[in-house]
Amino acid sequence: MTIGELTSRIKVHAGPMTATEVLRLPRLVRKELEVPIITHGYDPLLVGRDENLARLVIDDTFISRTHAVIEMENGKFYLKDLHSKNGTYLNEKKLRPGERSPQPLRNGDRIRFNIVEFEFVSPENNL
């Protein structure tokens, strides 16, 4: 499977937002895909294969139904593996099953769900 084919199997469940609103928010970026982490309800960003549960759906058998989550605590974002079968990585370091990233996410961090990689982009320098 090519990278383009894999990207086409990614869906985002989010409320209506303008491009300007998306660019003001912390987000995950993969090629032309921009995934806002915060939407109007401030729910954590659940990543997985299950379309009924995940907001970032990756339709690939190597992604767990509920693979990982990005959650906010005290205004900072953290990545947490949800006991995924094939792993969640932060800057090429694999998180242990159920482990949360020890430091908050920073602009430019590389996040990988098995082989599907995103970049964390934050419009604010302090994230």
Coordinates of N, CA, C and O in Angstrom, one line a residue:
M1 N 0.8 -1.2 0.0 CA 0.0 0.0 0.0 C 0.9 1.2 0.0 O 1.8 1.3 0.8
T2 N 0.6 2.2 -0.9 CA 1.4 3.4 -0.9 C 0.9 4.4 0.2 O -0.2 4.2 0.8
I3 N 1.7 5.4 0.4 CA 1.4 6.4 1.4 C 0.1 7.1 1.0 O -0.8 7.4 1.9
G4 N -0.1 7.4 -0.2 CA -1.3 8.1 -0.7 C -2.6 7.2 -0.5 O -3.6 7.7 -0.1
E5 N -2.4 5.9 -0.7 CA -3.6 5.0 -0.5 C -3.9 5.0 1.0 O -5.1 5.0 1.4
L6 N -2.9 5.0 1.9 CA -3.1 4.9 3.3 C -3.8 6.2 3.8 O -4.7 6.2 4.5
T7 N -3.3 7.4 3.3 CA -3.9 8.6 3.7 C -5.4 8.7 3.2 O -6.2 9.2 4.0
S8 N -5.7 8.1 2.1 CA -7.1 8.1 1.7 C -8.0 7.3 2.6 O -9.2 7.4 2.5
R9 N -7.5 6.5 3.5 CA -8.2 5.6 4.4 C -8.4 6.3 5.8 O -8.8 5.6 6.7
I10 N -8.0 7.5 5.9 CA -8.1 8.3 7.1 C -9.3 9.2 7.1 O -9.5 10.0 6.1
K11 N -10.1 9.2 8.1 CA -11.3 10.1 8.2 C -11.3 10.8 9.5 O -10.8 10.3 10.5
V12 N -11.8 12.0 9.5 CA -11.9 12.9 10.7 C -13.4 13.2 11.0 O -14.1 13.6 10.1
H13 N -13.8 12.9 12.2 CA -15.1 13.2 12.6 C -15.0 14.4 13.5 O -14.6 14.4 14.7
A14 N -15.4 15.6 13.0 CA -15.3 16.8 13.7 C -16.4 17.7 13.3 O -17.0 17.6 12.2
G15 N -16.8 18.6 14.2 CA -17.9 19.6 13.8 C -17.4 20.5 12.7 O -16.2 20.6 12.3
P16 N -18.4 21.3 12.2 CA -18.0 22.2 11.1 C -17.1 23.3 11.6 O -17.3 23.9 12.6
M17 N -16.0 23.5 10.8 CA -15.0 24.5 11.2 C -14.5 25.1 9.9 O -14.3 24.4 8.9
T18 N -14.1 26.3 9.9 CA -13.5 27.0 8.8 C -12.0 26.7 8.7 O -11.4 26.3 9.8
A19 N -11.4 26.9 7.6 CA -10.0 26.7 7.5 C -9.2 27.6 8.5 O -8.2 27.2 9.1
T20 N -9.7 28.8 8.6 CA -9.0 29.7 9.5 C -9.1 29.2 11.0 O -8.1 29.3 11.7
E21 N -10.2 28.7 11.4 CA -10.4 28.1 12.7 C -9.4 26.9 12.9 O -8.8 26.8 14.0
V22 N -9.3 26.1 11.9 CA -8.4 24.9 12.1 C -7.0 25.3 12.2 O -6.2 24.8 13.1
L23 N -6.6 26.3 11.5 CA -5.2 26.8 11.5 C -4.8 27.5 12.8 O -3.6 27.6 13.2
R24 N -5.8 27.9 13.6 CA -5.5 28.5 14.9 C -5.4 27.5 16.0 O -5.0 27.8 17.1
L25 N -5.8 26.3 15.7 CA -5.8 25.2 16.8 C -4.6 24.3 16.7 O -4.0 24.1 15.6
P26 N -4.2 23.7 17.8 CA -3.2 22.6 17.7 C -3.8 21.5 16.9 O -5.0 21.3 16.9
R27 N -3.0 20.9 16.1 CA -3.5 19.9 15.2 C -2.4 18.9 14.8 O -1.3 19.1 15.0
L28 N -2.9 17.8 14.2 CA -2.0 16.8 13.6 C -2.0 17.0 12.1 O -3.1 17.2 11.5
V29 N -0.9 16.9 11.5 CA -0.8 17.1 10.0 C -0.1 15.9 9.4 O 0.9 15.4 9.8
R30 N -0.8 15.5 8.3 CA -0.2 14.4 7.4 C -0.5 14.8 6.0 O -1.7 14.8 5.6
K31 N 0.5 15.1 5.2 CA 0.3 15.6 3.9 C -0.7 16.7 3.8 O -0.5 17.7 4.6
E32 N -1.8 16.6 3.1 CA -2.8 17.7 2.9 C -3.8 17.6 4.0 O -4.8 18.4 4.0
L33 N -3.7 16.6 4.9 CA -4.8 16.4 6.0 C -4.4 17.2 7.2 O -3.3 17.0 7.7
E34 N -5.4 18.0 7.7 CA -5.2 18.7 8.9 C -6.3 18.3 9.9 O -7.5 18.4 9.7
V35 N -5.8 17.7 11.1 CA -6.8 17.2 12.1 C -6.7 18.0 13.3 O -5.8 18.0 14.1
P36 N -7.8 18.8 13.5 CA -7.8 19.7 14.8 C -7.9 18.8 16.0 O -8.6 17.8 16.0
I37 N -7.1 19.1 17.0 CA -7.1 18.3 18.3 C -8.3 18.8 19.1 O -9.0 18.0 19.7
I38 N -8.5 20.1 19.2 CA -9.7 20.6 19.9 C -10.8 21.0 18.9 O -10.5 21.6 17.9
T39 N -12.0 20.5 19.2 CA -13.1 20.9 18.4 C -14.0 21.6 19.4 O -13.7 21.8 20.6
H40 N -15.2 22.0 19.0 CA -16.1 22.8 19.8 C -16.4 22.2 21.1 O -16.7 22.9 22.1
G41 N -16.4 20.9 21.3 CA -16.8 20.2 22.5 C -15.6 20.0 23.5 O -15.8 19.5 24.6
Y42 N -14.3 20.2 23.0 CA -13.1 20.0 23.8 C -13.0 18.6 24.3 O -12.4 18.3 25.3
D43 N -13.5 17.6 23.5 CA -13.3 16.2 23.8 C -11.9 15.8 23.4 O -11.3 16.4 22.5
P44 N -11.3 14.8 24.1 CA -10.0 14.3 23.7 C -10.1 13.8 22.2 O -11.2 13.4 21.8
L45 N -9.0 13.8 21.6 CA -8.9 13.2 20.2 C -8.6 11.7 20.3 O -7.5 11.3 20.5
L46 N -9.6 10.9 20.1 CA -9.5 9.5 20.1 C -9.1 9.0 18.7 O -9.8 9.3 17.8
V47 N -8.1 8.2 18.6 CA -7.6 7.7 17.4 C -7.8 6.2 17.4 O -7.5 5.5 18.3
G48 N -8.4 5.7 16.3 CA -8.6 4.2 16.2 C -9.3 3.9 14.9 O -9.5 4.7 14.0
R49 N -9.6 2.6 14.8 CA -10.3 2.0 13.6 C -11.8 2.1 13.7 O -12.5 2.0 12.7
D50 N -12.4 2.2 14.9 CA -13.8 2.1 15.1 C -14.5 3.5 14.8 O -14.3 4.5 15.5
E51 N -15.2 3.5 13.7 CA -15.9 4.8 13.3 C -16.9 5.3 14.3 O -17.2 6.5 14.3
N52 N -17.4 4.4 15.2 CA -18.4 4.9 16.1 C -17.8 5.5 17.4 O -18.5 6.2 18.1
L53 N -16.5 5.3 17.6 CA -15.8 5.8 18.8 C -14.8 6.8 18.5 O -14.6 7.8 19.2
A54 N -14.0 6.6 17.5 CA -12.8 7.5 17.2 C -13.2 8.8 16.4 O -14.1 8.7 15.6
R55 N -12.6 9.9 16.7 CA -12.7 11.1 15.9 C -11.7 11.1 14.8 O -12.0 11.7 13.8
L56 N -10.6 10.5 15.0 CA -9.6 10.3 13.9 C -9.6 8.8 13.6 O -9.1 8.0 14.3
V57 N -10.3 8.5 12.5 CA -10.5 7.1 12.1 C -9.4 6.7 11.0 O -9.3 7.3 10.0
I58 N -8.7 5.6 11.3 CA -7.7 5.1 10.4 C -8.1 3.7 10.1 O -8.0 2.8 10.9
D59 N -8.6 3.6 8.8 CA -9.2 2.3 8.4 C -8.1 1.4 7.9 O -7.8 1.2 6.7
D60 N -7.4 0.7 8.9 CA -6.3 -0.2 8.6 C -6.3 -1.3 9.7 O -6.5 -0.9 10.9
T61 N -6.1 -2.5 9.3 CA -6.2 -3.6 10.3 C -5.1 -3.6 11.3 O -5.2 -4.2 12.3
F62 N -4.0 -2.8 11.1 CA -2.9 -2.7 12.0 C -3.2 -1.6 13.1 O -2.3 -1.4 13.9
I63 N -4.3 -0.9 13.0 CA -4.7 0.1 13.9 C -5.8 -0.5 14.8 O -6.7 -1.1 14.3
S64 N -5.6 -0.4 16.1 CA -6.6 -1.0 17.1 C -7.9 -0.2 17.0 O -7.9 1.0 16.6
R65 N -9.0 -0.8 17.4 CA -10.3 -0.1 17.4 C -10.2 1.2 18.2 O -10.7 2.2 17.8
T66 N -9.6 1.2 19.4 CA -9.3 2.4 20.1 C -7.8 2.3 20.4 O -7.3 1.7 21.3
H67 N -7.0 3.0 19.6 CA -5.6 2.9 19.5 C -4.8 3.8 20.5 O -4.0 3.4 21.2
A68 N -5.2 5.1 20.4 CA -4.5 6.1 21.3 C -5.4 7.3 21.5 O -6.5 7.4 20.8
V69 N -5.0 8.2 22.3 CA -5.8 9.4 22.6 C -4.8 10.6 22.8 O -3.7 10.4 23.4
I70 N -5.2 11.7 22.3 CA -4.5 13.0 22.7 C -5.5 13.8 23.6 O -6.6 14.1 23.2
E71 N -5.0 14.0 24.8 CA -5.9 14.7 25.8 C -5.2 15.9 26.3 O -4.0 16.0 26.3
M72 N -6.0 16.9 26.8 CA -5.5 18.1 27.3 C -5.6 18.1 28.8 O -6.6 17.7 29.4
E73 N -4.5 18.6 29.5 CA -4.4 18.7 30.9 C -3.7 20.0 31.2 O -2.6 20.2 30.8
N74 N -4.3 20.9 32.0 CA -3.7 22.2 32.3 C -3.2 22.9 31.1 O -2.1 23.5 31.1
G75 N -4.0 22.9 30.0 CA -3.6 23.6 28.8 C -2.6 23.0 28.0 O -2.1 23.6 27.0
K76 N -2.1 21.8 28.3 CA -1.1 21.1 27.6 C -1.6 19.8 27.0 O -2.5 19.2 27.6
F77 N -1.0 19.3 25.9 CA -1.5 18.1 25.3 C -0.6 17.0 25.5 O 0.6 17.1 25.5
Y78 N -1.2 15.8 25.8 CA -0.4 14.6 26.0 C -0.9 13.5 25.1 O -2.1 13.4 24.9
L79 N 0.0 12.6 24.7 CA -0.4 11.4 23.9 C -0.4 10.2 24.8 O 0.5 10.0 25.7
K80 N -1.4 9.4 24.7 CA -1.5 8.2 25.5 C -1.9 7.0 24.6 O -2.8 7.1 23.8
D81 N -1.1 5.9 24.8 CA -1.4 4.7 24.1 C -2.6 4.0 24.9 O -2.6 3.9 26.1
L82 N -3.5 3.4 24.2 CA -4.7 2.7 24.8 C -4.5 1.2 24.7 O -5.5 0.5 24.3
H83 N -3.4 0.7 25.0 CA -3.1 -0.7 24.9 C -3.2 -1.2 23.5 O -3.8 -2.3 23.3
S84 N -2.8 -0.4 22.6 CA -2.8 -0.8 21.2 C -1.9 -2.0 20.9 O -0.9 -2.2 21.6
K85 N -2.3 -2.8 19.9 CA -1.6 -4.0 19.6 C -0.3 -3.7 18.9 O 0.7 -4.4 19.1
N86 N -0.3 -2.7 18.0 CA 0.9 -2.4 17.2 C 1.6 -1.2 17.5 O 2.5 -0.8 16.8
G87 N 1.3 -0.5 18.6 CA 2.1 0.6 19.1 C 1.8 2.0 18.7 O 1.3 2.3 17.6
T88 N 2.1 2.9 19.6 CA 2.0 4.3 19.5 C 3.4 4.9 19.8 O 4.0 4.5 20.8
Y89 N 3.9 5.8 18.9 CA 5.2 6.3 19.0 C 5.2 7.8 19.1 O 4.5 8.5 18.4
L90 N 6.1 8.3 19.9 CA 6.3 9.8 20.0 C 7.8 10.0 19.7 O 8.7 9.6 20.4
N91 N 8.1 10.7 18.6 CA 9.4 10.9 18.1 C 10.3 9.6 18.1 O 11.4 9.6 18.6
E92 N 9.6 8.6 17.5 CA 10.2 7.3 17.3 C 10.5 6.5 18.6 O 11.0 5.4 18.6
K93 N 10.0 7.0 19.7 CA 10.1 6.2 21.0 C 8.7 5.6 21.2 O 7.7 6.3 21.3
K94 N 8.7 4.3 21.4 CA 7.4 3.6 21.6 C 6.9 3.8 23.0 O 7.7 3.6 23.9
L95 N 5.7 4.2 23.1 CA 5.0 4.3 24.4 C 4.6 2.8 24.8 O 4.2 2.1 24.0
R96 N 4.8 2.5 26.1 CA 4.4 1.2 26.6 C 2.8 1.2 26.6 O 2.2 2.2 26.7
P97 N 2.2 0.0 26.5 CA 0.8 -0.1 26.5 C 0.2 0.6 27.7 O 0.6 0.4 28.8
G98 N -0.7 1.5 27.5 CA -1.4 2.3 28.5 C -0.5 3.5 29.0 O -1.0 4.3 29.8
E99 N 0.7 3.7 28.5 CA 1.5 4.8 28.9 C 1.2 6.1 28.3 O 0.8 6.2 27.1
R100 N 1.3 7.2 29.1 CA 1.1 8.5 28.6 C 2.5 9.2 28.4 O 3.4 8.9 29.2
S101 N 2.6 10.0 27.4 CA 3.8 10.7 27.2 C 4.3 11.5 28.4 O 3.5 12.1 29.1
P102 N 5.5 11.4 28.8 CA 6.0 12.0 30.0 C 6.0 13.5 30.0 O 5.8 14.2 31.0
Q103 N 6.2 14.1 28.8 CA 6.2 15.5 28.6 C 5.0 15.9 27.7 O 4.6 15.1 26.9
P104 N 4.6 17.1 27.8 CA 3.5 17.6 26.9 C 4.0 17.6 25.4 O 5.2 17.7 25.2
L105 N 3.1 17.5 24.5 CA 3.5 17.5 23.1 C 4.0 18.9 22.8 O 3.5 19.9 23.3
R106 N 5.0 19.0 21.9 CA 5.6 20.2 21.5 C 5.5 20.4 19.9 O 5.4 19.4 19.2
N107 N 5.5 21.6 19.5 CA 5.4 21.9 18.1 C 6.5 21.1 17.3 O 7.7 21.1 17.7
G108 N 6.1 20.3 16.3 CA 7.1 19.5 15.5 C 7.2 18.1 16.0 O 7.9 17.3 15.3
D109 N 6.6 17.7 17.1 CA 6.7 16.3 17.5 C 6.1 15.4 16.5 O 5.1 15.7 15.8
R110 N 6.8 14.2 16.3 CA 6.3 13.2 15.3 C 5.5 12.2 16.1 O 6.0 11.6 17.1
I111 N 4.3 11.9 15.7 CA 3.4 11.0 16.3 C 3.1 9.9 15.3 O 2.7 10.2 14.2
R112 N 3.3 8.6 15.7 CA 3.0 7.5 14.8 C 2.1 6.5 15.5 O 2.4 6.1 16.6
F113 N 1.1 6.1 14.8 CA 0.2 5.0 15.2 C 0.5 3.9 14.2 O 0.1 3.9 13.0
N114 N 1.2 2.9 14.7 CA 1.8 1.8 13.9 C 2.6 2.4 12.8 O 3.7 3.0 13.1
I115 N 2.2 2.4 11.5 CA 3.0 3.0 10.5 C 2.4 4.4 10.0 O 3.0 5.0 9.1
V116 N 1.4 4.8 10.5 CA 0.7 6.1 10.1 C 1.3 7.2 10.9 O 1.0 7.3 12.1
E117 N 2.0 8.1 10.3 CA 2.7 9.2 11.0 C 2.1 10.6 10.8 O 1.6 10.9 9.7
F118 N 2.0 11.4 11.8 CA 1.5 12.7 11.8 C 2.6 13.6 12.5 O 3.4 13.1 13.2
E119 N 2.5 14.9 12.2 CA 3.3 15.9 12.9 C 2.3 16.7 13.8 O 1.3 17.2 13.3
F120 N 2.7 17.0 15.1 CA 2.0 17.8 15.9 C 2.3 19.3 15.6 O 3.5 19.6 15.6
V121 N 1.4 20.1 15.3 CA 1.6 21.5 14.9 C 0.8 22.3 15.9 O -0.4 22.1 16.0
S122 N 1.5 23.3 16.5 CA 0.8 24.2 17.4 C 1.1 25.6 17.0 O 2.2 26.0 16.8
P123 N 0.0 26.4 16.9 CA 0.2 27.8 16.5 C 0.9 28.7 17.7 O 1.3 29.7 17.4
E124 N 0.9 28.1 18.9 CA 1.5 28.8 20.0 C 2.8 28.2 20.3 O 3.0 27.0 20.4
N125 N 3.8 29.1 20.6 CA 5.2 28.6 20.8 C 5.3 27.9 22.1 O 6.2 27.1 22.3
N126 N 4.4 28.1 23.1 CA 4.6 27.5 24.4 C 4.1 26.1 24.5 O 4.2 25.4 25.5
L127 N 3.5 25.5 23.4 CA 3.0 24.1 23.5 C 4.1 23.2 23.0 O 4.9 23.5 22.2

